[in-house]
Tab-separated table of C-alpha atoms and ligand atoms in Angstrom:
chain	number	residue	atom	x	y	z
I	776	MET	CA	-56.415	-26.436	89.086
I	777	GLN	CA	-58.684	-28.316	86.631
I	778	GLN	CA	-56.704	-26.777	83.789
I	779	LEU	CA	-53.425	-27.974	85.331
I	780	GLU	CA	-54.870	-31.469	85.711
I	781	ASN	CA	-55.938	-31.439	82.056
I	782	ILE	CA	-52.461	-30.378	80.993
I	783	LEU	CA	-50.764	-33.092	83.066
I	784	GLU	CA	-53.215	-35.706	81.791
I	785	PHE	CA	-52.422	-34.677	78.226
I	786	TYR	CA	-48.695	-34.998	78.890
I	787	ARG	CA	-49.228	-38.465	80.394
I	788	GLU	CA	-51.304	-39.474	77.374
I	789	ILE	CA	-48.554	-38.634	74.916
I	790	GLY	CA	-45.902	-40.311	77.070
I	791	ALA	CA	-44.036	-37.106	77.985
I	792	THR	CA	-41.497	-37.408	80.782
I	793	PHE	CA	-40.181	-33.827	80.912
I	794	LEU	CA	-41.469	-30.286	80.461
I	795	GLU	CA	-39.732	-27.762	78.247
I	796	LYS	CA	-39.764	-24.014	78.888
I	797	ARG	CA	-39.172	-21.607	75.988
I	798	GLU	CA	-40.001	-17.926	75.525
I	799	PRO	CA	-42.170	-17.053	72.515
I	800	THR	CA	-40.384	-15.505	69.512
I	801	ILE	CA	-42.252	-12.423	68.310
I	802	VAL	CA	-42.420	-11.849	64.546
I	803	ARG	CA	-44.291	-8.653	63.714
I	804	ARG	CA	-46.208	-7.994	60.481
I	805	ASP	CA	-48.301	-4.981	59.619
I	806	SER	CA	-50.196	-5.654	58.812
I	807	PRO	CA	-77.778	-10.874	45.335
I	808	PRO	CA	-79.909	-13.841	45.909
I	809	GLU	CA	-77.921	-16.980	45.445
I	810	SER	CA	-78.486	-20.380	43.979
I	811	GLY	CA	-77.412	-22.446	46.993
I	812	THR	CA	-80.609	-22.001	49.014
I	813	ALA	CA	-82.578	-24.756	47.352
I	814	ARG	CA	-79.830	-27.290	48.054
I	815	ARG	CA	-79.514	-26.350	51.695
I	816	MET	CA	-80.410	-29.381	53.794
I	817	VAL	CA	-80.451	-27.829	57.267
I	818	PRO	CA	-81.637	-24.418	58.392
I	819	GLN	CA	-79.116	-21.657	58.934
I	820	GLN	CA	-77.672	-21.449	62.411
I	821	PRO	CA	-79.702	-19.425	64.945
I	822	PRO	CA	-79.268	-15.641	64.667
I	823	ASN	CA	-76.120	-14.441	66.350
I	824	PRO	CA	-76.694	-12.075	69.293
I	825	ASN	CA	-73.986	-9.784	67.964
I	826	LYS	CA	-75.868	-7.764	65.318
I	827	GLU	CA	-72.779	-6.784	63.330
I	828	LEU	CA	-71.599	-10.387	63.219
I	829	GLU	CA	-75.072	-11.577	62.321
I	830	ALA	CA	-75.080	-9.105	59.404
I	831	VAL	CA	-71.807	-10.584	58.114
I	832	HIS	CA	-73.189	-14.110	58.471
I	833	GLN	CA	-76.363	-13.173	56.590
I	834	GLU	CA	-74.179	-11.830	53.776
I	835	ILE	CA	-72.260	-15.101	53.762
I	836	TYR	CA	-75.523	-17.081	53.496
I	837	ARG	CA	-76.324	-15.163	50.281
I	838	CYS	CA	-72.787	-15.132	48.857
I	839	THR	CA	-72.097	-15.833	45.187
I	840	ARG	CA	-68.654	-14.241	45.067
I	841	CYS	CA	-66.925	-17.411	43.862
I	842	GLU	CA	-67.873	-20.747	42.338
I	843	LEU	CA	-67.808	-22.673	45.600
I	844	HIS	CA	-71.375	-21.592	46.339
I	845	GLN	CA	-72.540	-23.688	43.381
I	846	SER	CA	-71.403	-26.957	44.907
I	847	ASN	CA	-71.922	-26.362	48.616
I	848	THR	CA	-74.741	-27.816	50.673
I	849	ASN	CA	-74.416	-25.222	53.397
I	850	TYR	CA	-72.419	-22.122	54.050
I	851	VAL	CA	-70.235	-22.380	57.150
I	852	PRO	CA	-69.691	-18.872	58.524
I	853	GLY	CA	-68.184	-19.982	61.844
I	854	GLU	CA	-69.469	-20.111	65.392
I	855	GLY	CA	-68.660	-19.559	69.017
I	856	SER	CA	-68.291	-16.895	71.646
I	857	ILE	CA	-68.937	-13.296	70.630
I	858	GLN	CA	-66.223	-12.219	73.078
I	859	PRO	CA	-63.650	-14.909	72.425
I	860	GLY	CA	-60.275	-14.952	74.125
I	861	ILE	CA	-59.115	-17.253	71.348
I	862	MET	CA	-60.201	-17.465	67.711
I	863	PHE	CA	-59.235	-20.652	65.875
I	864	ILE	CA	-58.995	-20.341	62.109
I	865	GLY	CA	-59.041	-23.386	59.860
I	866	GLU	CA	-58.884	-23.776	56.117
I	867	GLY	CA	-62.402	-24.463	54.928
I	868	PRO	CA	-65.354	-26.759	55.615
I	869	GLY	CA	-65.012	-30.470	54.924
I	870	GLU	CA	-67.789	-32.953	54.159
I	871	GLU	CA	-69.365	-33.031	57.634
I	872	GLU	CA	-69.139	-29.274	58.056
I	873	ASP	CA	-70.762	-28.779	54.647
I	874	LYS	CA	-73.606	-31.123	55.655
I	875	LEU	CA	-74.275	-29.377	58.976
I	876	GLY	CA	-73.290	-25.768	58.254
I	877	ARG	CA	-70.990	-25.786	61.281
I	878	PRO	CA	-67.187	-25.579	61.469
I	879	PHE	CA	-64.975	-28.412	62.684
I	880	VAL	CA	-67.625	-31.035	63.432
I	881	GLY	CA	-65.958	-33.999	61.682
I	882	LYS	CA	-62.999	-36.063	62.925
I	883	ALA	CA	-60.609	-33.102	62.867
I	884	GLY	CA	-63.232	-31.133	64.782
I	885	GLN	CA	-63.510	-33.777	67.476
I	886	LEU	CA	-59.768	-33.576	67.940
I	887	LEU	CA	-59.925	-29.779	68.033
I	888	ASP	CA	-62.643	-30.013	70.714
I	889	ARG	CA	-60.358	-32.199	72.785
I	890	ILE	CA	-57.468	-29.764	72.418
I	891	ILE	CA	-59.728	-26.878	73.447
I	892	GLU	CA	-60.938	-28.825	76.490
I	893	LYS	CA	-57.413	-29.771	77.495
I	894	MET	CA	-56.596	-26.070	77.397
I	895	GLY	CA	-59.275	-25.553	80.018
I	896	TYR	CA	-61.889	-24.039	77.707
I	897	LYS	CA	-65.178	-25.179	76.253
I	898	ARG	CA	-65.908	-24.965	72.528
I	899	GLU	CA	-68.454	-22.205	73.271
I	900	ASP	CA	-65.725	-20.086	74.921
I	901	VAL	CA	-63.778	-19.649	71.679
I	902	PHE	CA	-64.715	-18.702	68.124
I	903	ILE	CA	-64.034	-21.170	65.325
I	904	GLY	CA	-63.861	-19.890	61.766
I	905	ASN	CA	-62.334	-20.710	58.424
I	906	ILE	CA	-60.518	-18.976	55.569
I	907	VAL	CA	-63.274	-19.993	53.127
I	908	LYS	CA	-66.905	-20.483	54.119
I	909	CYS	CA	-67.863	-23.073	51.503
I	910	ARG	CA	-66.434	-26.551	51.021
I	911	PRO	CA	-63.825	-26.833	48.290
I	912	PRO	CA	-64.823	-29.972	46.318
I	913	GLY	CA	-62.926	-33.069	47.439
I	914	ASN	CA	-61.386	-31.053	50.288
I	915	ARG	CA	-58.788	-29.555	47.964
I	916	ASP	CA	-56.969	-26.375	49.035
I	917	PRO	CA	-59.038	-23.312	48.213
I	918	HIS	CA	-57.917	-21.535	45.053
I	919	ARG	CA	-56.429	-18.051	45.213
I	920	THR	CA	-59.543	-16.484	43.656
I	921	GLU	CA	-61.786	-18.253	46.195
I	922	VAL	CA	-59.661	-17.017	49.079
I	923	GLU	CA	-59.625	-13.486	47.691
I	924	ALA	CA	-63.413	-13.543	47.416
I	925	CYS	CA	-63.958	-14.946	50.914
I	926	LEU	CA	-61.210	-13.458	53.058
I	927	PRO	CA	-62.973	-10.098	53.586
I	928	TYR	CA	-65.640	-11.986	55.598
I	929	LEU	CA	-63.039	-13.419	57.949
I	930	LYS	CA	-61.333	-10.059	58.288
I	931	ARG	CA	-64.643	-8.473	59.287
I	932	GLN	CA	-65.280	-11.292	61.768
I	933	VAL	CA	-61.901	-10.635	63.384
I	934	GLU	CA	-62.562	-6.889	63.462
I	935	ILE	CA	-65.927	-7.399	65.170
I	936	LEU	CA	-64.917	-10.180	67.560
I	937	LYS	CA	-61.560	-8.712	68.567
I	938	PRO	CA	-60.094	-11.985	69.842
I	939	ARG	CA	-57.123	-11.660	72.178
I	940	ILE	CA	-55.230	-14.379	70.321
I	941	ILE	CA	-55.679	-16.013	66.931
I	942	VAL	CA	-54.601	-19.622	66.411
I	943	CYS	CA	-54.096	-20.502	62.752
I	944	LEU	CA	-54.635	-24.200	62.147
I	945	GLY	CA	-52.242	-25.133	59.385
I	946	ARG	CA	-50.399	-23.524	56.515
I	947	VAL	CA	-53.456	-22.449	54.500
I	948	ALA	CA	-54.937	-20.520	57.429
I	949	LEU	CA	-51.642	-18.883	58.349
I	950	ASN	CA	-50.461	-17.869	54.907
I	951	ASN	CA	-53.805	-16.544	53.769
I	952	LEU	CA	-54.474	-14.543	56.926
I	953	LEU	CA	-50.979	-13.030	56.941
I	954	ASP	CA	-50.505	-13.007	53.168
I	955	GLY	CA	-47.232	-14.865	53.635
I	956	ASP	CA	-45.509	-18.021	52.481
I	957	TYR	CA	-44.337	-19.559	55.741
I	958	PRO	CA	-43.514	-23.253	56.064
I	959	ILE	CA	-45.768	-24.401	58.907
I	960	THR	CA	-43.247	-26.946	60.218
I	961	LYS	CA	-40.702	-24.158	60.723
I	962	VAL	CA	-42.909	-21.414	62.114
I	963	ARG	CA	-45.483	-23.259	64.206
I	964	GLY	CA	-45.477	-21.976	67.774
I	965	GLN	CA	-43.969	-18.602	66.825
I	966	VAL	CA	-45.889	-15.427	67.542
I	967	PHE	CA	-46.933	-13.365	64.526
I	968	GLU	CA	-49.249	-10.395	64.553
I	969	TYR	CA	-52.376	-9.450	62.647
I	970	HIS	CA	-53.638	-5.910	63.212
I	971	GLY	CA	-52.214	-5.874	66.725
I	972	ILE	CA	-53.564	-9.342	67.579
I	973	PRO	CA	-50.987	-12.074	68.323
I	974	VAL	CA	-51.258	-14.984	65.911
I	975	ILE	CA	-49.858	-18.409	66.802
I	976	PRO	CA	-49.811	-21.009	64.043
I	977	THR	CA	-49.899	-24.711	64.748
I	978	PHE	CA	-50.548	-27.886	62.805
I	979	HIS	CA	-54.056	-28.487	61.493
I	980	PRO	CA	-55.751	-31.297	63.511
I	981	SER	CA	-56.011	-33.302	60.251
I	982	TYR	CA	-52.217	-33.343	60.131
I	983	ILE	CA	-52.213	-35.264	63.417
I	984	LEU	CA	-54.907	-37.634	62.123
I	985	HIS	CA	-52.963	-38.361	58.940
I	986	GLN	CA	-49.706	-39.410	60.610
I	987	GLN	CA	-48.797	-42.980	59.725
I	988	THR	CA	-47.253	-44.277	62.938
I	989	GLN	CA	-48.162	-43.932	66.591
I	990	GLU	CA	-44.780	-42.328	67.197
I	991	LYS	CA	-45.479	-39.678	64.570
I	992	VAL	CA	-48.969	-39.093	65.974
I	993	SER	CA	-47.481	-38.544	69.436
I	994	LYS	CA	-44.866	-36.164	68.053
I	995	ALA	CA	-47.466	-34.116	66.169
I	996	LYS	CA	-49.719	-34.010	69.258
I	997	TRP	CA	-46.788	-32.967	71.369
I	998	ASP	CA	-45.951	-30.139	68.934
I	999	VAL	CA	-49.547	-28.899	68.899
I	1000	TRP	CA	-49.747	-29.073	72.652
I	1001	HIS	CA	-46.453	-27.203	72.960
I	1002	ASP	CA	-47.940	-24.448	70.777
I	1003	MET	CA	-51.146	-24.375	72.821
I	1004	MET	CA	-49.081	-23.936	75.994
I	1005	LYS	CA	-47.656	-20.812	74.354
I	1006	VAL	CA	-51.189	-19.648	73.682
I	1007	LEU	CA	-52.071	-20.185	77.358
I	1008	GLU	CA	-48.950	-18.325	78.492
I	1009	LEU	CA	-49.527	-15.443	76.116
I	1010	ILE	CA	-53.217	-14.991	76.836
I	1011	LYS	CA	-52.332	-14.095	80.410
I	1012	LYS	CA	-50.268	-11.170	79.106
I	1013	VAL	CA	-52.492	-9.679	76.384
W	1987	URA	N1	-61.042	-28.469	58.402
W	1987	URA	C1	-61.032	-27.105	58.364
W	1987	URA	O1	-60.031	-26.489	58.018
W	1987	URA	N2	-62.149	-26.476	58.712
W	1987	URA	C2	-63.260	-27.102	59.126
W	1987	URA	O2	-64.238	-26.425	59.448
W	1987	URA	C3	-63.214	-28.507	59.166
W	1987	URA	C4	-62.104	-29.174	58.805
């Protein structure tokens, strides 16, 4: 009931006057000590109760596989439930995330928290990760070589966590996870598959924040919410 109230409140907020019902389209795809320690300003996150995941995170904290470790303040392995129904995957840490060593804690993160709450979950109920675990300078897209170096960590996280659904936040998350070249505006809300796990892409929260007019903000929010409704429908079936 609380979840239904949240959904209706969200619709009211964006000025929606009707509800649309569509079936999901299924698209299948088969799918050494480091130099950063001295610069680290906050301690690593507390040990994860899942030992396998903790081992991956400890590897990340020592990673020198690409140049991003030279400019980071903190590594951002990801955080959340160790039995997540939903795993959200973003692009890479921004300034705030780099400062705190935690994913999605800046403005985009606050918006993501709100989306998660409106879906009827708490942030701790889901897992939030990124394609790359170190901040690309100036928030640029991660380079191919950086993604290639870092992606195995995410793949191991997915393998260990076994989320029931993956939500890719934006083009960079989607195309790097699925090794594709999909235009996010065209494919958002569709159901893809990664190793048997349904993947639903949607806009990155920053995309909503960067819209220039209130009308465009509402449209982008509506689209994201539409996609999250698909997630909520699908999670009942998987
Ligand atoms: N944007 C991302 O893609 N990831 C974060 O962790 C924060 C902002």
